[in-house]
């Protein structure tokens, strides 16, 4: 069973999500939080697999709650999907840097919500190539200056190349076509790169690609 915690200050949103999720044979809602402090407390106490976390909540916003919760957890213990009213919310990039596995708009289609929950548990980031490109174009220029690329020394030349392609928003299939390899080979390179860099998922790999200076704003291929 995939154990889900709902964190949103709107009771109707929580009720709608709960009804949908609890109707699935492989998903169980283990708790609900109406503010960020409660979300953090329940995240610690209940140990959910996935937290659906609203960005804007009273007492403690979802961004701070996410950073604290993920900072205390082992890399594979919990995944956070940020909930936002607008697809390009001003805090989305910071949320992903804080460790969130991706984001959903609150009026997302039911099938997309279910796919998202299952995807992040499988270790995938909830960032489609198109959304990644728009997010990078909008927010990468606001990110902090590139740090030293010391972490990249442990990567092979091919892994750096793959990381750069992830950073500009390409999917595994697009990377495979660009490098003339199979999608499985591309996926393997992405996975090995994440392991070497300690990236929680693909979303963090995008952030690391920018923060290391491997990719810079404007390099949208």
mmCIF file with all atom_site columns, C-alpha atoms in Angstrom:
data_model
loop_
_atom_site.group_PDB
_atom_site.id
_atom_site.type_symbol
_atom_site.label_atom_id
_atom_site.label_alt_id
_atom_site.label_comp_id
_atom_site.label_asym_id
_atom_site.label_entity_id
_atom_site.label_seq_id
_atom_site.pdbx_PDB_ins_code
_atom_site.Cartn_x
_atom_site.Cartn_y
_atom_site.Cartn_z
_atom_site.occupancy
_atom_site.B_iso_or_equiv
_atom_site.pdbx_formal_charge
_atom_site.auth_seq_id
_atom_site.auth_comp_id
_atom_site.auth_asym_id
_atom_site.auth_atom_id
_atom_site.pdbx_PDB_model_num
ATOM 1   C CA . UNK A 1 1   ? 0.000   0.000  0.000   1.00 0.00 ? 1   UNK A CA 1
ATOM 2   C CA . UNK A 1 2   ? 1.111   3.540  -0.794  1.00 0.00 ? 2   UNK A CA 1
ATOM 3   C CA . UNK A 1 3   ? 0.533   5.621  2.350   1.00 0.00 ? 3   UNK A CA 1
ATOM 4   C CA . UNK A 1 4   ? -0.411  9.251  1.647   1.00 0.00 ? 4   UNK A CA 1
ATOM 5   C CA . UNK A 1 5   ? -0.617  12.308 3.901   1.00 0.00 ? 5   UNK A CA 1
ATOM 6   C CA . UNK A 1 6   ? -2.774  15.229 2.721   1.00 0.00 ? 6   UNK A CA 1
ATOM 7   C CA . UNK A 1 7   ? -1.674  18.736 3.748   1.00 0.00 ? 7   UNK A CA 1
ATOM 8   C CA . UNK A 1 8   ? -3.925  21.580 2.621   1.00 0.00 ? 8   UNK A CA 1
ATOM 9   C CA . UNK A 1 9   ? -5.770  24.284 4.524   1.00 0.00 ? 9   UNK A CA 1
ATOM 10  C CA . UNK A 1 10  ? -8.878  23.837 2.367   1.00 0.00 ? 10  UNK A CA 1
ATOM 11  C CA . UNK A 1 11  ? -11.065 21.059 3.748   1.00 0.00 ? 11  UNK A CA 1
ATOM 12  C CA . UNK A 1 12  ? -12.864 20.589 0.429   1.00 0.00 ? 12  UNK A CA 1
ATOM 13  C CA . UNK A 1 13  ? -9.583  19.971 -1.364  1.00 0.00 ? 13  UNK A CA 1
ATOM 14  C CA . UNK A 1 14  ? -8.557  17.401 1.225   1.00 0.00 ? 14  UNK A CA 1
ATOM 15  C CA . UNK A 1 15  ? -11.956 15.698 1.078   1.00 0.00 ? 15  UNK A CA 1
ATOM 16  C CA . UNK A 1 16  ? -11.848 15.456 -2.707  1.00 0.00 ? 16  UNK A CA 1
ATOM 17  C CA . UNK A 1 17  ? -8.338  14.036 -2.736  1.00 0.00 ? 17  UNK A CA 1
ATOM 18  C CA . UNK A 1 18  ? -9.142  11.588 0.054   1.00 0.00 ? 18  UNK A CA 1
ATOM 19  C CA . UNK A 1 19  ? -12.220 10.249 -1.737  1.00 0.00 ? 19  UNK A CA 1
ATOM 20  C CA . UNK A 1 20  ? -10.227 9.655  -4.909  1.00 0.00 ? 20  UNK A CA 1
ATOM 21  C CA . UNK A 1 21  ? -7.156  8.149  -3.266  1.00 0.00 ? 21  UNK A CA 1
ATOM 22  C CA . UNK A 1 22  ? -8.949  5.918  -0.780  1.00 0.00 ? 22  UNK A CA 1
ATOM 23  C CA . UNK A 1 23  ? -10.951 4.401  -3.634  1.00 0.00 ? 23  UNK A CA 1
ATOM 24  C CA . UNK A 1 24  ? -7.745  2.910  -5.072  1.00 0.00 ? 24  UNK A CA 1
ATOM 25  C CA . UNK A 1 25  ? -6.741  -0.625 -4.045  1.00 0.00 ? 25  UNK A CA 1
ATOM 26  C CA . UNK A 1 26  ? -3.067  0.298  -3.686  1.00 0.00 ? 26  UNK A CA 1
ATOM 27  C CA . UNK A 1 27  ? -3.359  3.711  -1.965  1.00 0.00 ? 27  UNK A CA 1
ATOM 28  C CA . UNK A 1 28  ? -4.348  4.648  1.591   1.00 0.00 ? 28  UNK A CA 1
ATOM 29  C CA . UNK A 1 29  ? -4.730  8.145  3.080   1.00 0.00 ? 29  UNK A CA 1
ATOM 30  C CA . UNK A 1 30  ? -3.175  7.901  6.545   1.00 0.00 ? 30  UNK A CA 1
ATOM 31  C CA . UNK A 1 31  ? -3.754  11.465 7.715   1.00 0.00 ? 31  UNK A CA 1
ATOM 32  C CA . UNK A 1 32  ? -4.792  15.040 6.967   1.00 0.00 ? 32  UNK A CA 1
ATOM 33  C CA . UNK A 1 33  ? -3.177  18.321 7.980   1.00 0.00 ? 33  UNK A CA 1
ATOM 34  C CA . UNK A 1 34  ? -4.734  21.787 7.786   1.00 0.00 ? 34  UNK A CA 1
ATOM 35  C CA . UNK A 1 35  ? -1.524  23.778 8.303   1.00 0.00 ? 35  UNK A CA 1
ATOM 36  C CA . UNK A 1 36  ? 2.213   23.420 7.860   1.00 0.00 ? 36  UNK A CA 1
ATOM 37  C CA . UNK A 1 37  ? 3.023   22.654 11.480  1.00 0.00 ? 37  UNK A CA 1
ATOM 38  C CA . UNK A 1 38  ? 0.491   19.831 11.549  1.00 0.00 ? 38  UNK A CA 1
ATOM 39  C CA . UNK A 1 39  ? 1.852   18.533 8.259   1.00 0.00 ? 39  UNK A CA 1
ATOM 40  C CA . UNK A 1 40  ? 5.351   18.414 9.694   1.00 0.00 ? 40  UNK A CA 1
ATOM 41  C CA . UNK A 1 41  ? 4.179   16.707 12.888  1.00 0.00 ? 41  UNK A CA 1
ATOM 42  C CA . UNK A 1 42  ? 2.104   14.084 11.073  1.00 0.00 ? 42  UNK A CA 1
ATOM 43  C CA . UNK A 1 43  ? 4.851   13.535 8.526   1.00 0.00 ? 43  UNK A CA 1
ATOM 44  C CA . UNK A 1 44  ? 7.193   12.654 11.372  1.00 0.00 ? 44  UNK A CA 1
ATOM 45  C CA . UNK A 1 45  ? 4.665   10.536 13.280  1.00 0.00 ? 45  UNK A CA 1
ATOM 46  C CA . UNK A 1 46  ? 2.940   8.636  10.474  1.00 0.00 ? 46  UNK A CA 1
ATOM 47  C CA . UNK A 1 47  ? 5.857   8.022  8.124   1.00 0.00 ? 47  UNK A CA 1
ATOM 48  C CA . UNK A 1 48  ? 3.869   8.344  4.876   1.00 0.00 ? 48  UNK A CA 1
ATOM 49  C CA . UNK A 1 49  ? 5.313   7.352  1.508   1.00 0.00 ? 49  UNK A CA 1
ATOM 50  C CA . UNK A 1 50  ? 3.945   10.506 -0.147  1.00 0.00 ? 50  UNK A CA 1
ATOM 51  C CA . UNK A 1 51  ? 2.874   13.906 1.166   1.00 0.00 ? 51  UNK A CA 1
ATOM 52  C CA . UNK A 1 52  ? 0.594   16.050 -0.978  1.00 0.00 ? 52  UNK A CA 1
ATOM 53  C CA . UNK A 1 53  ? 1.716   19.437 0.360   1.00 0.00 ? 53  UNK A CA 1
ATOM 54  C CA . UNK A 1 54  ? 0.050   22.768 -0.372  1.00 0.00 ? 54  UNK A CA 1
ATOM 55  C CA . UNK A 1 55  ? 2.615   25.528 -0.866  1.00 0.00 ? 55  UNK A CA 1
ATOM 56  C CA . UNK A 1 56  ? 0.599   28.194 0.963   1.00 0.00 ? 56  UNK A CA 1
ATOM 57  C CA . UNK A 1 57  ? -0.667  27.199 4.422   1.00 0.00 ? 57  UNK A CA 1
ATOM 58  C CA . UNK A 1 58  ? -1.032  28.987 7.775   1.00 0.00 ? 58  UNK A CA 1
ATOM 59  C CA . UNK A 1 59  ? 1.459   28.724 10.677  1.00 0.00 ? 59  UNK A CA 1
ATOM 60  C CA . UNK A 1 60  ? 4.160   27.179 8.478   1.00 0.00 ? 60  UNK A CA 1
ATOM 61  C CA . UNK A 1 61  ? 4.171   27.292 4.698   1.00 0.00 ? 61  UNK A CA 1
ATOM 62  C CA . UNK A 1 62  ? 4.554   24.137 2.655   1.00 0.00 ? 62  UNK A CA 1
ATOM 63  C CA . UNK A 1 63  ? 8.006   25.090 1.444   1.00 0.00 ? 63  UNK A CA 1
ATOM 64  C CA . UNK A 1 64  ? 9.460   25.302 4.952   1.00 0.00 ? 64  UNK A CA 1
ATOM 65  C CA . UNK A 1 65  ? 7.585   22.181 6.049   1.00 0.00 ? 65  UNK A CA 1
ATOM 66  C CA . UNK A 1 66  ? 8.957   20.281 3.056   1.00 0.00 ? 66  UNK A CA 1
ATOM 67  C CA . UNK A 1 67  ? 12.526  21.394 3.692   1.00 0.00 ? 67  UNK A CA 1
ATOM 68  C CA . UNK A 1 68  ? 12.342  20.375 7.355   1.00 0.00 ? 68  UNK A CA 1
ATOM 69  C CA . UNK A 1 69  ? 10.602  17.059 6.735   1.00 0.00 ? 69  UNK A CA 1
ATOM 70  C CA . UNK A 1 70  ? 12.913  15.946 3.956   1.00 0.00 ? 70  UNK A CA 1
ATOM 71  C CA . UNK A 1 71  ? 15.950  17.196 5.824   1.00 0.00 ? 71  UNK A CA 1
ATOM 72  C CA . UNK A 1 72  ? 15.166  14.741 8.604   1.00 0.00 ? 72  UNK A CA 1
ATOM 73  C CA . UNK A 1 73  ? 14.195  11.769 6.420   1.00 0.00 ? 73  UNK A CA 1
ATOM 74  C CA . UNK A 1 74  ? 16.310  9.165  4.708   1.00 0.00 ? 74  UNK A CA 1
ATOM 75  C CA . UNK A 1 75  ? 16.423  9.755  0.918   1.00 0.00 ? 75  UNK A CA 1
ATOM 76  C CA . UNK A 1 76  ? 13.823  7.108  0.087   1.00 0.00 ? 76  UNK A CA 1
ATOM 77  C CA . UNK A 1 77  ? 11.579  7.432  3.142   1.00 0.00 ? 77  UNK A CA 1
ATOM 78  C CA . UNK A 1 78  ? 9.109   10.037 1.925   1.00 0.00 ? 78  UNK A CA 1
ATOM 79  C CA . UNK A 1 79  ? 8.307   11.924 -1.260  1.00 0.00 ? 79  UNK A CA 1
ATOM 80  C CA . UNK A 1 80  ? 6.620   15.314 -1.407  1.00 0.00 ? 80  UNK A CA 1
ATOM 81  C CA . UNK A 1 81  ? 4.374   16.535 -4.194  1.00 0.00 ? 81  UNK A CA 1
ATOM 82  C CA . UNK A 1 82  ? 3.708   20.249 -3.932  1.00 0.00 ? 82  UNK A CA 1
ATOM 83  C CA . UNK A 1 83  ? 0.176   21.481 -4.604  1.00 0.00 ? 83  UNK A CA 1
ATOM 84  C CA . UNK A 1 84  ? -0.281  24.872 -6.207  1.00 0.00 ? 84  UNK A CA 1
ATOM 85  C CA . UNK A 1 85  ? -3.099  26.910 -7.718  1.00 0.00 ? 85  UNK A CA 1
ATOM 86  C CA . UNK A 1 86  ? -1.027  27.982 -10.712 1.00 0.00 ? 86  UNK A CA 1
ATOM 87  C CA . UNK A 1 87  ? 1.345   25.799 -12.713 1.00 0.00 ? 87  UNK A CA 1
ATOM 88  C CA . UNK A 1 88  ? 4.140   28.350 -12.594 1.00 0.00 ? 88  UNK A CA 1
ATOM 89  C CA . UNK A 1 89  ? 3.818   29.335 -8.966  1.00 0.00 ? 89  UNK A CA 1
ATOM 90  C CA . UNK A 1 90  ? 6.664   31.627 -7.885  1.00 0.00 ? 90  UNK A CA 1
ATOM 91  C CA . UNK A 1 91  ? 7.765   29.115 -5.251  1.00 0.00 ? 91  UNK A CA 1
ATOM 92  C CA . UNK A 1 92  ? 7.848   25.992 -7.414  1.00 0.00 ? 92  UNK A CA 1
ATOM 93  C CA . UNK A 1 93  ? 11.564  26.117 -8.211  1.00 0.00 ? 93  UNK A CA 1
ATOM 94  C CA . UNK A 1 94  ? 12.455  26.656 -4.558  1.00 0.00 ? 94  UNK A CA 1
ATOM 95  C CA . UNK A 1 95  ? 10.175  23.772 -3.582  1.00 0.00 ? 95  UNK A CA 1
ATOM 96  C CA . UNK A 1 96  ? 12.011  21.421 -5.910  1.00 0.00 ? 96  UNK A CA 1
ATOM 97  C CA . UNK A 1 97  ? 15.360  22.620 -4.611  1.00 0.00 ? 97  UNK A CA 1
ATOM 98  C CA . UNK A 1 98  ? 14.057  21.868 -1.105  1.00 0.00 ? 98  UNK A CA 1
ATOM 99  C CA . UNK A 1 99  ? 13.598  18.260 -2.199  1.00 0.00 ? 99  UNK A CA 1
ATOM 100 C CA . UNK A 1 100 ? 10.052  18.054 -3.520  1.00 0.00 ? 100 UNK A CA 1
ATOM 101 C CA . UNK A 1 101 ? 9.630   15.435 -6.228  1.00 0.00 ? 101 UNK A CA 1
ATOM 102 C CA . UNK A 1 102 ? 7.435   17.694 -8.319  1.00 0.00 ? 102 UNK A CA 1
ATOM 103 C CA . UNK A 1 103 ? 4.205   19.625 -8.268  1.00 0.00 ? 103 UNK A CA 1
ATOM 104 C CA . UNK A 1 104 ? 0.574   19.472 -9.309  1.00 0.00 ? 104 UNK A CA 1
ATOM 105 C CA . UNK A 1 105 ? -2.033  22.152 -9.849  1.00 0.00 ? 105 UNK A CA 1
ATOM 106 C CA . UNK A 1 106 ? -5.013  21.620 -7.558  1.00 0.00 ? 106 UNK A CA 1
ATOM 107 C CA . UNK A 1 107 ? -7.506  21.233 -10.404 1.00 0.00 ? 107 UNK A CA 1
ATOM 108 C CA . UNK A 1 108 ? -5.492  18.432 -11.989 1.00 0.00 ? 108 UNK A CA 1
ATOM 109 C CA . UNK A 1 109 ? -7.382  15.545 -13.563 1.00 0.00 ? 109 UNK A CA 1
ATOM 110 C CA . UNK A 1 110 ? -7.996  12.568 -11.232 1.00 0.00 ? 110 UNK A CA 1
ATOM 111 C CA . UNK A 1 111 ? -5.971  10.191 -13.401 1.00 0.00 ? 111 UNK A CA 1
ATOM 112 C CA . UNK A 1 112 ? -3.019  12.590 -13.321 1.00 0.00 ? 112 UNK A CA 1
ATOM 113 C CA . UNK A 1 113 ? -3.114  12.770 -9.531  1.00 0.00 ? 113 UNK A CA 1
ATOM 114 C CA . UNK A 1 114 ? -3.087  8.979  -9.233  1.00 0.00 ? 114 UNK A CA 1
ATOM 115 C CA . UNK A 1 115 ? -0.294  8.679  -11.776 1.00 0.00 ? 115 UNK A CA 1
ATOM 116 C CA . UNK A 1 116 ? 1.692   11.287 -9.875  1.00 0.00 ? 116 UNK A CA 1
ATOM 117 C CA . UNK A 1 117 ? 1.437   9.503  -6.532  1.00 0.00 ? 117 UNK A CA 1
ATOM 118 C CA . UNK A 1 118 ? 2.502   6.193  -8.052  1.00 0.00 ? 118 UNK A CA 1
ATOM 119 C CA . UNK A 1 119 ? 5.273   7.808  -10.101 1.00 0.00 ? 119 UNK A CA 1
ATOM 120 C CA . UNK A 1 120 ? 7.052   9.489  -7.203  1.00 0.00 ? 120 UNK A CA 1
ATOM 121 C CA . UNK A 1 121 ? 6.920   6.305  -5.128  1.00 0.00 ? 121 UNK A CA 1
ATOM 122 C CA . UNK A 1 122 ? 8.676   4.579  -8.030  1.00 0.00 ? 122 UNK A CA 1
ATOM 123 C CA . UNK A 1 123 ? 11.409  7.227  -7.830  1.00 0.00 ? 123 UNK A CA 1
ATOM 124 C CA . UNK A 1 124 ? 10.363  9.308  -10.823 1.00 0.00 ? 124 UNK A CA 1
ATOM 125 C CA . UNK A 1 125 ? 10.062  13.073 -10.698 1.00 0.00 ? 125 UNK A CA 1
ATOM 126 C CA . UNK A 1 126 ? 6.734   14.644 -11.439 1.00 0.00 ? 126 UNK A CA 1
ATOM 127 C CA . UNK A 1 127 ? 8.102   16.980 -14.077 1.00 0.00 ? 127 UNK A CA 1
ATOM 128 C CA . UNK A 1 128 ? 7.128   16.427 -17.665 1.00 0.00 ? 128 UNK A CA 1
ATOM 129 C CA . UNK A 1 129 ? 9.693   17.649 -20.200 1.00 0.00 ? 129 UNK A CA 1
ATOM 130 C CA . UNK A 1 130 ? 7.439   20.526 -21.264 1.00 0.00 ? 130 UNK A CA 1
ATOM 131 C CA . UNK A 1 131 ? 6.800   21.678 -17.702 1.00 0.00 ? 131 UNK A CA 1
ATOM 132 C CA . UNK A 1 132 ? 10.500  21.331 -16.901 1.00 0.00 ? 132 UNK A CA 1
ATOM 133 C CA . UNK A 1 133 ? 11.441  23.620 -19.775 1.00 0.00 ? 133 UNK A CA 1
ATOM 134 C CA . UNK A 1 134 ? 8.917   26.264 -18.769 1.00 0.00 ? 134 UNK A CA 1
ATOM 135 C CA . UNK A 1 135 ? 9.905   26.063 -15.125 1.00 0.00 ? 135 UNK A CA 1
ATOM 136 C CA . UNK A 1 136 ? 13.603  26.353 -15.936 1.00 0.00 ? 136 UNK A CA 1
ATOM 137 C CA . UNK A 1 137 ? 13.047  29.259 -18.290 1.00 0.00 ? 137 UNK A CA 1
ATOM 138 C CA . UNK A 1 138 ? 11.015  31.120 -15.673 1.00 0.00 ? 138 UNK A CA 1
ATOM 139 C CA . UNK A 1 139 ? 12.955  30.412 -12.511 1.00 0.00 ? 139 UNK A CA 1
ATOM 140 C CA . UNK A 1 140 ? 16.499  29.237 -13.183 1.00 0.00 ? 140 UNK A CA 1
ATOM 141 C CA . UNK A 1 141 ? 17.730  32.813 -13.536 1.00 0.00 ? 141 UNK A CA 1
ATOM 142 C CA . UNK A 1 142 ? 16.495  33.469 -9.994  1.00 0.00 ? 142 UNK A CA 1
ATOM 143 C CA . UNK A 1 143 ? 18.430  30.569 -8.506  1.00 0.00 ? 143 UNK A CA 1
ATOM 144 C CA . UNK A 1 144 ? 21.642  31.105 -6.593  1.00 0.00 ? 144 UNK A CA 1
ATOM 145 C CA . UNK A 1 145 ? 24.911  31.491 -8.438  1.00 0.00 ? 145 UNK A CA 1
ATOM 146 C CA . UNK A 1 146 ? 26.430  28.202 -9.675  1.00 0.00 ? 146 UNK A CA 1
ATOM 147 C CA . UNK A 1 147 ? 28.477  26.480 -7.010  1.00 0.00 ? 147 UNK A CA 1
ATOM 148 C CA . UNK A 1 148 ? 31.810  24.801 -7.596  1.00 0.00 ? 148 UNK A CA 1
ATOM 149 C CA . UNK A 1 149 ? 31.425  21.713 -9.745  1.00 0.00 ? 149 UNK A CA 1
ATOM 150 C CA . UNK A 1 150 ? 33.361  19.478 -7.330  1.00 0.00 ? 150 UNK A CA 1
ATOM 151 C CA . UNK A 1 151 ? 30.512  16.975 -7.151  1.00 0.00 ? 151 UNK A CA 1
ATOM 152 C CA . UNK A 1 152 ? 30.721  16.370 -10.880 1.00 0.00 ? 152 UNK A CA 1
ATOM 153 C CA . UNK A 1 153 ? 34.225  14.899 -10.756 1.00 0.00 ? 153 UNK A CA 1
ATOM 154 C CA . UNK A 1 154 ? 32.761  11.521 -9.811  1.00 0.00 ? 154 UNK A CA 1
ATOM 155 C CA . UNK A 1 155 ? 30.734  11.411 -13.041 1.00 0.00 ? 155 UNK A CA 1
ATOM 156 C CA . UNK A 1 156 ? 31.909  9.942  -16.324 1.00 0.00 ? 156 UNK A CA 1
ATOM 157 C CA . UNK A 1 157 ? 31.897  12.131 -19.416 1.00 0.00 ? 157 UNK A CA 1
ATOM 158 C CA . UNK A 1 158 ? 28.738  10.386 -20.648 1.00 0.00 ? 158 UNK A CA 1
ATOM 159 C CA . UNK A 1 159 ? 27.015  10.858 -17.289 1.00 0.00 ? 159 UNK A CA 1
ATOM 160 C CA . UNK A 1 160 ? 27.770  14.580 -17.386 1.00 0.00 ? 160 UNK A CA 1
ATOM 161 C CA . UNK A 1 161 ? 26.325  14.714 -20.873 1.00 0.00 ? 161 UNK A CA 1
ATOM 162 C CA . UNK A 1 162 ? 23.197  12.909 -19.739 1.00 0.00 ? 162 UNK A CA 1
ATOM 163 C CA . UNK A 1 163 ? 22.856  15.173 -16.682 1.00 0.00 ? 163 UNK A CA 1
ATOM 164 C CA . UNK A 1 164 ? 23.035  18.242 -18.907 1.00 0.00 ? 164 UNK A CA 1
ATOM 165 C CA . UNK A 1 165 ? 20.281  16.852 -21.122 1.00 0.00 ? 165 UNK A CA 1
ATOM 166 C CA . UNK A 1 166 ? 18.120  16.137 -18.066 1.00 0.00 ? 166 UNK A CA 1
ATOM 167 C CA . UNK A 1 167 ? 18.817  19.699 -16.987 1.00 0.00 ? 167 UNK A CA 1
ATOM 168 C CA . UNK A 1 168 ? 17.386  21.173 -20.188 1.00 0.00 ? 168 UNK A CA 1
ATOM 169 C CA . UNK A 1 169 ? 14.238  19.122 -19.749 1.00 0.00 ? 169 UNK A CA 1
ATOM 170 C CA . UNK A 1 170 ? 14.695  16.119 -22.023 1.00 0.00 ? 170 UNK A CA 1
ATOM 171 C CA . UNK A 1 171 ? 12.932  12.850 -21.235 1.00 0.00 ? 171 UNK A CA 1
ATOM 172 C CA . UNK A 1 172 ? 14.760  9.505  -21.294 1.00 0.00 ? 172 UNK A CA 1
ATOM 173 C CA . UNK A 1 173 ? 13.370  8.866  -24.774 1.00 0.00 ? 173 UNK A CA 1
ATOM 174 C CA . UNK A 1 174 ? 14.607  12.233 -26.043 1.00 0.00 ? 174 UNK A CA 1
ATOM 175 C CA . UNK A 1 175 ? 18.019  11.660 -24.437 1.00 0.00 ? 175 UNK A CA 1
ATOM 176 C CA . UNK A 1 176 ? 18.195  8.249  -26.118 1.00 0.00 ? 176 UNK A CA 1
ATOM 177 C CA . UNK A 1 177 ? 17.508  9.790  -29.519 1.00 0.00 ? 177 UNK A CA 1
ATOM 178 C CA . UNK A 1 178 ? 20.027  12.589 -28.938 1.00 0.00 ? 178 UNK A CA 1
ATOM 179 C CA . UNK A 1 179 ? 22.784  10.139 -27.932 1.00 0.00 ? 179 UNK A CA 1
ATOM 180 C CA . UNK A 1 180 ? 21.708  7.348  -30.299 1.00 0.00 ? 180 UNK A CA 1
ATOM 181 C CA . UNK A 1 181 ? 21.270  4.797  -27.506 1.00 0.00 ? 181 UNK A CA 1
ATOM 182 C CA . UNK A 1 182 ? 18.297  2.795  -26.239 1.00 0.00 ? 182 UNK A CA 1
ATOM 183 C CA . UNK A 1 183 ? 15.831  4.379  -23.777 1.00 0.00 ? 183 UNK A CA 1
ATOM 184 C CA . UNK A 1 184 ? 16.869  1.722  -21.236 1.00 0.00 ? 184 UNK A CA 1
ATOM 185 C CA . UNK A 1 185 ? 20.513  2.764  -21.569 1.00 0.00 ? 185 UNK A CA 1
ATOM 186 C CA . UNK A 1 186 ? 19.545  6.413  -21.135 1.00 0.00 ? 186 UNK A CA 1
ATOM 187 C CA . UNK A 1 187 ? 17.507  5.543  -18.040 1.00 0.00 ? 187 UNK A CA 1
ATOM 188 C CA . UNK A 1 188 ? 20.454  3.593  -16.617 1.00 0.00 ? 188 UNK A CA 1
ATOM 189 C CA . UNK A 1 189 ? 22.782  6.574  -17.100 1.00 0.00 ? 189 UNK A CA 1
ATOM 190 C CA . UNK A 1 190 ? 20.268  8.881  -15.403 1.00 0.00 ? 190 UNK A CA 1
ATOM 191 C CA . UNK A 1 191 ? 19.859  6.474  -12.471 1.00 0.00 ? 191 UNK A CA 1
ATOM 192 C CA . UNK A 1 192 ? 23.621  6.063  -11.987 1.00 0.00 ? 192 UNK A CA 1
ATOM 193 C CA . UNK A 1 193 ? 24.096  9.826  -12.087 1.00 0.00 ? 193 UNK A CA 1
ATOM 194 C CA . UNK A 1 194 ? 21.453  10.321 -9.393  1.00 0.00 ? 194 UNK A CA 1
ATOM 195 C CA . UNK A 1 195 ? 23.073  7.677  -7.198  1.00 0.00 ? 195 UNK A CA 1
ATOM 196 C CA . UNK A 1 196 ? 26.533  9.203  -7.541  1.00 0.00 ? 196 UNK A CA 1
ATOM 197 C CA . UNK A 1 197 ? 25.280  12.689 -6.704  1.00 0.00 ? 197 UNK A CA 1
ATOM 198 C CA . UNK A 1 198 ? 22.876  11.609 -3.976  1.00 0.00 ? 198 UNK A CA 1
ATOM 199 C CA . UNK A 1 199 ? 19.951  13.149 -5.853  1.00 0.00 ? 199 UNK A CA 1
ATOM 200 C CA . UNK A 1 200 ? 16.579  12.165 -4.445  1.00 0.00 ? 200 UNK A CA 1
ATOM 201 C CA . UNK A 1 201 ? 15.025  12.017 -7.918  1.00 0.00 ? 201 UNK A CA 1
ATOM 202 C CA . UNK A 1 202 ? 15.085  13.541 -11.384 1.00 0.00 ? 202 UNK A CA 1
ATOM 203 C CA . UNK A 1 203 ? 13.791  16.884 -10.137 1.00 0.00 ? 203 UNK A CA 1
ATOM 204 C CA . UNK A 1 204 ? 16.803  17.330 -7.872  1.00 0.00 ? 204 UNK A CA 1
ATOM 205 C CA . UNK A 1 205 ? 19.073  16.328 -10.734 1.00 0.00 ? 205 UNK A CA 1
ATOM 206 C CA . UNK A 1 206 ? 17.713  19.281 -12.726 1.00 0.00 ? 206 UNK A CA 1
ATOM 207 C CA . UNK A 1 207 ? 18.483  21.610 -9.834  1.00 0.00 ? 207 UNK A CA 1
ATOM 208 C CA . UNK A 1 208 ? 21.982  20.155 -9.389  1.00 0.00 ? 208 UNK A CA 1
ATOM 209 C CA . UNK A 1 209 ? 22.664  20.605 -13.098 1.00 0.00 ? 209 UNK A CA 1
ATOM 210 C CA . UNK A 1 210 ? 22.074  24.330 -12.657 1.00 0.00 ? 210 UNK A CA 1
ATOM 211 C CA . UNK A 1 211 ? 23.692  24.762 -9.263  1.00 0.00 ? 211 UNK A CA 1
ATOM 212 C CA . UNK A 1 212 ? 26.878  23.029 -10.451 1.00 0.00 ? 212 UNK A CA 1
ATOM 213 C CA . UNK A 1 213 ? 27.066  25.297 -13.502 1.00 0.00 ? 213 UNK A CA 1
ATOM 214 C CA . UNK A 1 214 ? 26.787  22.327 -15.861 1.00 0.00 ? 214 UNK A CA 1
ATOM 215 C CA . UNK A 1 215 ? 23.700  23.939 -17.378 1.00 0.00 ? 215 UNK A CA 1
ATOM 216 C CA . UNK A 1 216 ? 22.855  27.628 -17.345 1.00 0.00 ? 216 UNK A CA 1
ATOM 217 C CA . UNK A 1 217 ? 19.667  29.571 -17.975 1.00 0.00 ? 217 UNK A CA 1
ATOM 218 C CA . UNK A 1 218 ? 19.073  29.975 -21.685 1.00 0.00 ? 218 UNK A CA 1
ATOM 219 C CA . UNK A 1 219 ? 20.476  26.562 -22.670 1.00 0.00 ? 219 UNK A CA 1
ATOM 220 C CA . UNK A 1 220 ? 17.073  25.186 -23.591 1.00 0.00 ? 220 UNK A CA 1
ATOM 221 C CA . UNK A 1 221 ? 17.761  22.693 -26.356 1.00 0.00 ? 221 UNK A CA 1
#
